[in-house]
């Protein structure tokens, strides 16, 4: 089955700096890669996703890049703000897999003032 | 749209008791997922349904856990008997289930504490 590895497990940045979280996956059939943000005590919420037919997707301060050859994808947050502090999860899935998501282990991002 | 609804939001029970968690998916969604989240094991998929049919229950930890989806708008996850190691946050999520991998929307979760 699919295995998703996520790094780093914790990340501390200064407000205004950029943050990068990286994930690798094992199943070359995976073609859908969402990122979820989970604030303390809340539910995971989708912040951005990418499909395998594109290499990069951007939404304001958030971007995701995908390298299918290397089987890795990354989340980039620019101009970080204190409200970006949360746990971020990457995941992978593939069409035909019943939409079953395999999640990474999460990255605790802390944006310091 | 009310989103995915879960009840109860918090449950405290004693070891050996039966626990039933409930979920109402987003209307029109055909796929439903049950997850468990702990600090040690992260976010684990327990079971998922497509069109009310269980597709993959390989994540269900043991026979004490069972899940049903009697209709498109309701699902239950039951633990009988409960044990302290079952303490976790249980999330239900739903998606359109078009056959193409698509977005899963999570409910607010049920925080279960087994004493």
mmCIF file of C-alpha atoms in Angstrom:
data_model
loop_
_atom_site.group_PDB
_atom_site.id
_atom_site.type_symbol
_atom_site.label_atom_id
_atom_site.label_comp_id
_atom_site.label_asym_id
_atom_site.label_seq_id
_atom_site.Cartn_x
_atom_site.Cartn_y
_atom_site.Cartn_z
ATOM 1 C CA UNK A 1 0.000 0.000 0.000
ATOM 2 C CA UNK A 2 0.876 3.669 -0.107
ATOM 3 C CA UNK A 3 3.355 5.107 2.383
ATOM 4 C CA UNK A 4 3.727 8.865 2.896
ATOM 5 C CA UNK A 5 6.663 10.341 4.766
ATOM 6 C CA UNK A 6 6.634 13.945 5.939
ATOM 7 C CA UNK A 7 9.440 16.217 7.134
ATOM 8 C CA UNK A 8 10.175 18.035 9.316
ATOM 9 C CA UNK A 9 8.024 17.022 12.267
ATOM 10 C CA UNK A 10 8.385 20.481 13.806
ATOM 11 C CA UNK A 11 9.253 23.782 12.178
ATOM 12 C CA UNK A 12 9.739 27.141 13.804
ATOM 13 C CA UNK A 13 10.017 30.314 11.730
ATOM 14 C CA UNK A 14 9.975 34.023 12.341
ATOM 15 C CA UNK A 15 6.942 35.970 11.238
ATOM 16 C CA UNK A 16 7.377 37.045 7.643
ATOM 17 C CA UNK A 17 9.743 34.219 6.753
ATOM 18 C CA UNK A 18 8.876 31.322 4.454
ATOM 19 C CA UNK A 19 8.117 27.785 5.562
ATOM 20 C CA UNK A 20 8.592 24.627 3.514
ATOM 21 C CA UNK A 21 7.227 21.170 4.362
ATOM 22 C CA UNK A 22 8.190 18.157 2.297
ATOM 23 C CA UNK A 23 6.516 14.807 1.659
ATOM 24 C CA UNK A 24 7.461 11.710 -0.263
ATOM 25 C CA UNK A 25 5.163 8.916 -1.375
ATOM 26 C CA UNK A 26 5.785 5.362 -2.477
ATOM 27 C CA UNK A 27 2.964 4.414 -4.865
ATOM 28 C CA UNK A 28 3.575 5.724 -8.388
ATOM 29 C CA UNK A 29 -0.164 5.361 -9.067
ATOM 30 C CA UNK A 30 -0.965 8.189 -6.659
ATOM 31 C CA UNK A 31 -2.310 11.191 -8.518
ATOM 32 C CA UNK A 32 -3.989 13.412 -5.935
ATOM 33 C CA UNK A 33 -2.108 15.229 -3.175
ATOM 34 C CA UNK A 34 -4.032 17.384 -0.695
ATOM 35 C CA UNK A 35 -2.656 19.397 2.203
ATOM 36 C CA UNK A 36 -4.639 19.837 5.403
ATOM 37 C CA UNK A 37 -4.206 22.337 8.202
ATOM 38 C CA UNK A 38 -5.283 21.401 11.713
ATOM 39 C CA UNK A 39 -5.439 23.988 14.459
ATOM 40 C CA UNK A 40 -5.370 22.862 18.061
ATOM 41 C CA UNK A 41 -8.611 21.120 18.995
ATOM 42 C CA UNK A 42 -10.097 21.565 15.524
ATOM 43 C CA UNK A 43 -10.725 19.381 12.513
ATOM 44 C CA UNK A 44 -8.283 19.010 9.606
ATOM 45 C CA UNK A 45 -9.218 21.439 6.838
ATOM 46 C CA UNK A 46 -8.070 21.364 3.229
ATOM 47 C CA UNK A 47 -5.879 24.317 2.327
ATOM 48 C CA UNK A 48 -4.645 23.338 -1.112
ATOM 49 C CA UNK A 49 -4.386 20.276 -3.339
ATOM 50 C CA UNK A 50 -2.651 19.270 -6.540
ATOM 51 C CA UNK A 51 -3.217 16.606 -9.136
ATOM 52 C CA UNK A 52 -0.515 14.802 -11.037
ATOM 53 C CA UNK A 53 -1.180 16.570 -14.314
ATOM 54 C CA UNK A 54 0.296 19.819 -12.936
ATOM 55 C CA UNK A 55 3.647 20.579 -11.344
ATOM 56 C CA UNK A 56 2.732 23.592 -9.246
ATOM 57 C CA UNK A 57 -0.324 25.290 -7.842
ATOM 58 C CA UNK A 58 -0.570 28.574 -5.999
ATOM 59 C CA UNK A 59 -3.194 30.206 -3.817
ATOM 60 C CA UNK A 60 -2.149 33.558 -2.375
ATOM 61 C CA UNK A 61 0.632 32.850 0.152
ATOM 62 C CA UNK A 62 0.427 29.075 -0.244
ATOM 63 C CA UNK A 63 1.895 26.986 -3.032
ATOM 64 C CA UNK A 64 2.388 23.287 -3.618
ATOM 65 C CA UNK A 65 4.911 21.713 -5.979
ATOM 66 C CA UNK A 66 4.920 18.137 -7.255
ATOM 67 C CA UNK A 67 7.751 16.095 -8.709
ATOM 68 C CA UNK A 68 6.250 12.849 -9.983
ATOM 69 C CA UNK A 69 9.551 11.422 -11.104
ATOM 70 C CA UNK A 70 11.031 11.757 -7.647
ATOM 71 C CA UNK A 71 7.683 11.050 -5.963
ATOM 72 C CA UNK A 72 7.757 14.041 -3.699
ATOM 73 C CA UNK A 73 5.662 17.135 -3.151
ATOM 74 C CA UNK A 74 6.094 20.192 -0.994
ATOM 75 C CA UNK A 75 4.057 22.911 0.679
ATOM 76 C CA UNK A 76 5.405 26.450 0.615
ATOM 77 C CA UNK A 77 4.024 29.208 2.810
ATOM 78 C CA UNK A 78 5.375 32.691 2.209
ATOM 79 C CA UNK A 79 5.168 35.745 4.481
ATOM 80 C CA UNK A 80 4.158 33.583 7.416
ATOM 81 C CA UNK A 81 1.816 34.997 10.031
ATOM 82 C CA UNK A 82 1.041 33.863 13.598
ATOM 83 C CA UNK A 83 -2.289 32.440 12.408
ATOM 84 C CA UNK A 84 -0.359 30.017 10.198
ATOM 85 C CA UNK A 85 0.728 28.217 13.373
ATOM 86 C CA UNK A 86 -0.893 24.761 13.238
ATOM 87 C CA UNK A 87 -0.196 21.155 12.305
ATOM 88 C CA UNK A 88 -0.001 20.529 8.561
ATOM 89 C CA UNK A 89 -0.655 17.115 7.018
ATOM 90 C CA UNK A 90 0.138 15.983 3.516
ATOM 91 C CA UNK A 91 -1.730 13.061 1.941
ATOM 92 C CA UNK A 92 -1.778 10.984 -1.209
ATOM 93 C CA UNK A 93 -4.499 9.155 -3.074
ATOM 94 C CA UNK A 94 -5.205 7.744 -6.511
ATOM 95 C CA UNK A 95 -8.190 7.379 -8.781
ATOM 96 C CA UNK A 96 -9.459 3.837 -8.493
ATOM 97 C CA UNK A 97 -8.255 3.578 -4.927
ATOM 98 C CA UNK A 98 -11.653 4.481 -3.591
ATOM 99 C CA UNK A 99 -10.460 7.960 -2.718
ATOM 100 C CA UNK A 100 -8.572 6.452 0.200
ATOM 101 C CA UNK A 101 -6.135 9.033 1.561
ATOM 102 C CA UNK A 102 -2.845 8.057 3.156
ATOM 103 C CA UNK A 103 -1.661 10.818 5.477
ATOM 104 C CA UNK A 104 1.799 11.888 6.490
ATOM 105 C CA UNK A 105 2.667 12.153 10.163
ATOM 106 C CA UNK A 106 2.190 15.917 10.330
ATOM 107 C CA UNK A 107 4.381 19.002 10.795
ATOM 108 C CA UNK A 108 3.898 21.299 13.760
ATOM 109 C CA UNK A 109 4.540 24.803 12.409
ATOM 110 C CA UNK A 110 5.139 27.596 14.862
ATOM 111 C CA UNK A 111 5.371 31.164 13.634
ATOM 112 C CA UNK A 112 7.104 33.337 16.168
ATOM 113 C CA UNK A 113 6.652 37.067 16.524
ATOM 114 C CA UNK B 1 -24.515 23.408 3.965
ATOM 115 C CA UNK B 2 -24.028 22.249 7.536
ATOM 116 C CA UNK B 3 -20.959 20.199 6.749
ATOM 117 C CA UNK B 4 -20.231 16.827 8.278
ATOM 118 C CA UNK B 5 -22.008 16.415 11.603
ATOM 119 C CA UNK B 6 -20.725 14.200 14.392
ATOM 120 C CA UNK B 7 -22.170 13.343 17.776
ATOM 121 C CA UNK B 8 -21.421 13.335 20.561
ATOM 122 C CA UNK B 9 -18.597 15.867 20.573
ATOM 123 C CA UNK B 10 -17.196 14.477 23.805
ATOM 124 C CA UNK B 11 -17.687 11.089 25.387
ATOM 125 C CA UNK B 12 -16.332 9.870 28.694
ATOM 126 C CA UNK B 13 -16.975 6.263 29.569
ATOM 127 C CA UNK B 14 -15.634 3.484 31.717
ATOM 128 C CA UNK B 15 -13.700 0.526 30.489
ATOM 129 C CA UNK B 16 -15.960 -2.256 29.292
ATOM 130 C CA UNK B 17 -18.824 -0.016 28.264
ATOM 131 C CA UNK B 18 -20.213 0.176 24.743
ATOM 132 C CA UNK B 19 -19.590 3.402 22.854
ATOM 133 C CA UNK B 20 -21.439 4.520 19.727
ATOM 134 C CA UNK B 21 -20.233 7.424 17.628
ATOM 135 C CA UNK B 22 -22.470 8.954 14.987
ATOM 136 C CA UNK B 23 -21.892 10.746 11.727
ATOM 137 C CA UNK B 24 -24.021 12.513 9.149
ATOM 138 C CA UNK B 25 -22.113 13.171 5.907
ATOM 139 C CA UNK B 26 -22.603 16.153 3.641
ATOM 140 C CA UNK B 27 -25.727 15.699 1.558
ATOM 141 C CA UNK B 28 -24.900 14.324 -1.876
ATOM 142 C CA UNK B 29 -21.588 12.812 -0.808
ATOM 143 C CA UNK B 30 -21.241 9.137 -1.630
ATOM 144 C CA UNK B 31 -18.081 8.295 0.303
ATOM 145 C CA UNK B 32 -17.699 8.258 4.062
ATOM 146 C CA UNK B 33 -14.550 7.712 6.108
ATOM 147 C CA UNK B 34 -13.858 7.060 9.778
ATOM 148 C CA UNK B 35 -10.474 8.148 11.178
ATOM 149 C CA UNK B 36 -8.834 7.930 14.566
ATOM 150 C CA UNK B 37 -6.274 10.481 15.703
ATOM 151 C CA UNK B 38 -3.798 10.045 18.550
ATOM 152 C CA UNK B 39 -0.485 11.665 19.352
ATOM 153 C CA UNK B 40 1.304 8.356 19.012
ATOM 154 C CA UNK B 41 -0.229 7.062 15.788
ATOM 155 C CA UNK B 42 -1.342 10.239 14.032
ATOM 156 C CA UNK B 43 -4.341 10.161 11.716
ATOM 157 C CA UNK B 44 -5.372 6.603 10.901
ATOM 158 C CA UNK B 45 -8.081 5.498 8.483
ATOM 159 C CA UNK B 46 -10.283 2.904 10.170
ATOM 160 C CA UNK B 47 -12.869 2.141 7.492
ATOM 161 C CA UNK B 48 -14.537 3.745 4.508
ATOM 162 C CA UNK B 49 -17.795 3.323 2.640
ATOM 163 C CA UNK B 50 -18.807 3.999 -0.941
ATOM 164 C CA UNK B 51 -22.562 4.223 -1.576
ATOM 165 C CA UNK B 52 -23.203 2.805 1.922
ATOM 166 C CA UNK B 53 -21.083 -0.292 1.258
ATOM 167 C CA UNK B 54 -17.942 -0.911 3.344
ATOM 168 C CA UNK B 55 -15.000 -0.997 0.947
ATOM 169 C CA UNK B 56 -11.928 -1.266 3.150
ATOM 170 C CA UNK B 57 -11.975 -2.038 6.858
ATOM 171 C CA UNK B 58 -8.332 -3.050 7.113
ATOM 172 C CA UNK B 59 -7.704 -0.189 9.510
ATOM 173 C CA UNK B 60 -10.194 -1.373 12.099
ATOM 174 C CA UNK B 61 -7.960 -2.306 15.018
ATOM 175 C CA UNK B 62 -9.819 -5.366 16.236
ATOM 176 C CA UNK B 63 -13.164 -7.081 16.515
ATOM 177 C CA UNK B 64 -14.260 -4.720 19.246
ATOM 178 C CA UNK B 65 -14.732 -2.097 16.546
ATOM 179 C CA UNK B 66 -17.608 -2.188 14.075
ATOM 180 C CA UNK B 67 -19.101 0.355 11.671
ATOM 181 C CA UNK B 68 -22.342 0.561 9.780
ATOM 182 C CA UNK B 69 -23.899 2.820 7.208
ATOM 183 C CA UNK B 70 -27.590 1.928 6.965
ATOM 184 C CA UNK B 71 -28.353 4.799 4.585
ATOM 185 C CA UNK B 72 -26.672 7.626 2.714
ATOM 186 C CA UNK B 73 -27.112 10.119 5.544
ATOM 187 C CA UNK B 74 -26.011 8.198 8.617
ATOM 188 C CA UNK B 75 -23.145 6.084 9.878
ATOM 189 C CA UNK B 76 -22.104 4.698 13.241
ATOM 190 C CA UNK B 77 -18.831 3.511 14.702
ATOM 191 C CA UNK B 78 -19.246 1.221 17.680
ATOM 192 C CA UNK B 79 -16.688 0.043 20.211
ATOM 193 C CA UNK B 80 -17.701 -2.843 22.429
ATOM 194 C CA UNK B 81 -16.218 -3.317 24.949
ATOM 195 C CA UNK B 82 -14.213 -0.111 25.179
ATOM 196 C CA UNK B 83 -10.679 -0.001 26.599
ATOM 197 C CA UNK B 84 -8.493 2.895 27.816
ATOM 198 C CA UNK B 85 -6.262 2.563 24.735
ATOM 199 C CA UNK B 86 -9.272 3.486 22.583
ATOM 200 C CA UNK B 87 -9.096 7.027 23.947
ATOM 201 C CA UNK B 88 -8.610 9.288 20.926
ATOM 202 C CA UNK B 89 -10.349 11.783 18.692
ATOM 203 C CA UNK B 90 -12.508 10.061 16.108
ATOM 204 C CA UNK B 91 -13.197 11.959 12.899
ATOM 205 C CA UNK B 92 -15.746 11.233 10.235
ATOM 206 C CA UNK B 93 -15.167 12.646 6.745
ATOM 207 C CA UNK B 94 -17.112 12.568 3.508
ATOM 208 C CA UNK B 95 -16.417 13.199 -0.146
ATOM 209 C CA UNK B 96 -18.336 13.252 -3.395
ATOM 210 C CA UNK B 97 -17.163 9.774 -4.335
ATOM 211 C CA UNK B 98 -17.168 10.412 -8.061
ATOM 212 C CA UNK B 99 -14.568 7.747 -8.717
ATOM 213 C CA UNK B 100 -11.908 10.423 -9.128
ATOM 214 C CA UNK B 101 -9.851 11.135 -6.006
ATOM 215 C CA UNK B 102 -11.492 14.194 -4.488
ATOM 216 C CA UNK B 103 -11.579 16.362 -1.409
ATOM 217 C CA UNK B 104 -12.511 14.875 1.938
ATOM 218 C CA UNK B 105 -14.351 17.141 4.354
ATOM 219 C CA UNK B 106 -13.915 16.384 8.015
ATOM 220 C CA UNK B 107 -16.446 16.638 10.806
ATOM 221 C CA UNK B 108 -15.597 18.299 14.135
ATOM 222 C CA UNK B 109 -14.638 14.993 15.720
ATOM 223 C CA UNK B 110 -15.634 13.094 18.842
ATOM 224 C CA UNK B 111 -13.165 13.148 21.701
ATOM 225 C CA UNK B 112 -13.430 9.796 23.443
ATOM 226 C CA UNK B 113 -12.003 9.169 26.883
ATOM 227 C CA UNK B 114 -12.160 5.659 28.294
ATOM 228 C CA UNK B 115 -11.355 5.510 31.998
#
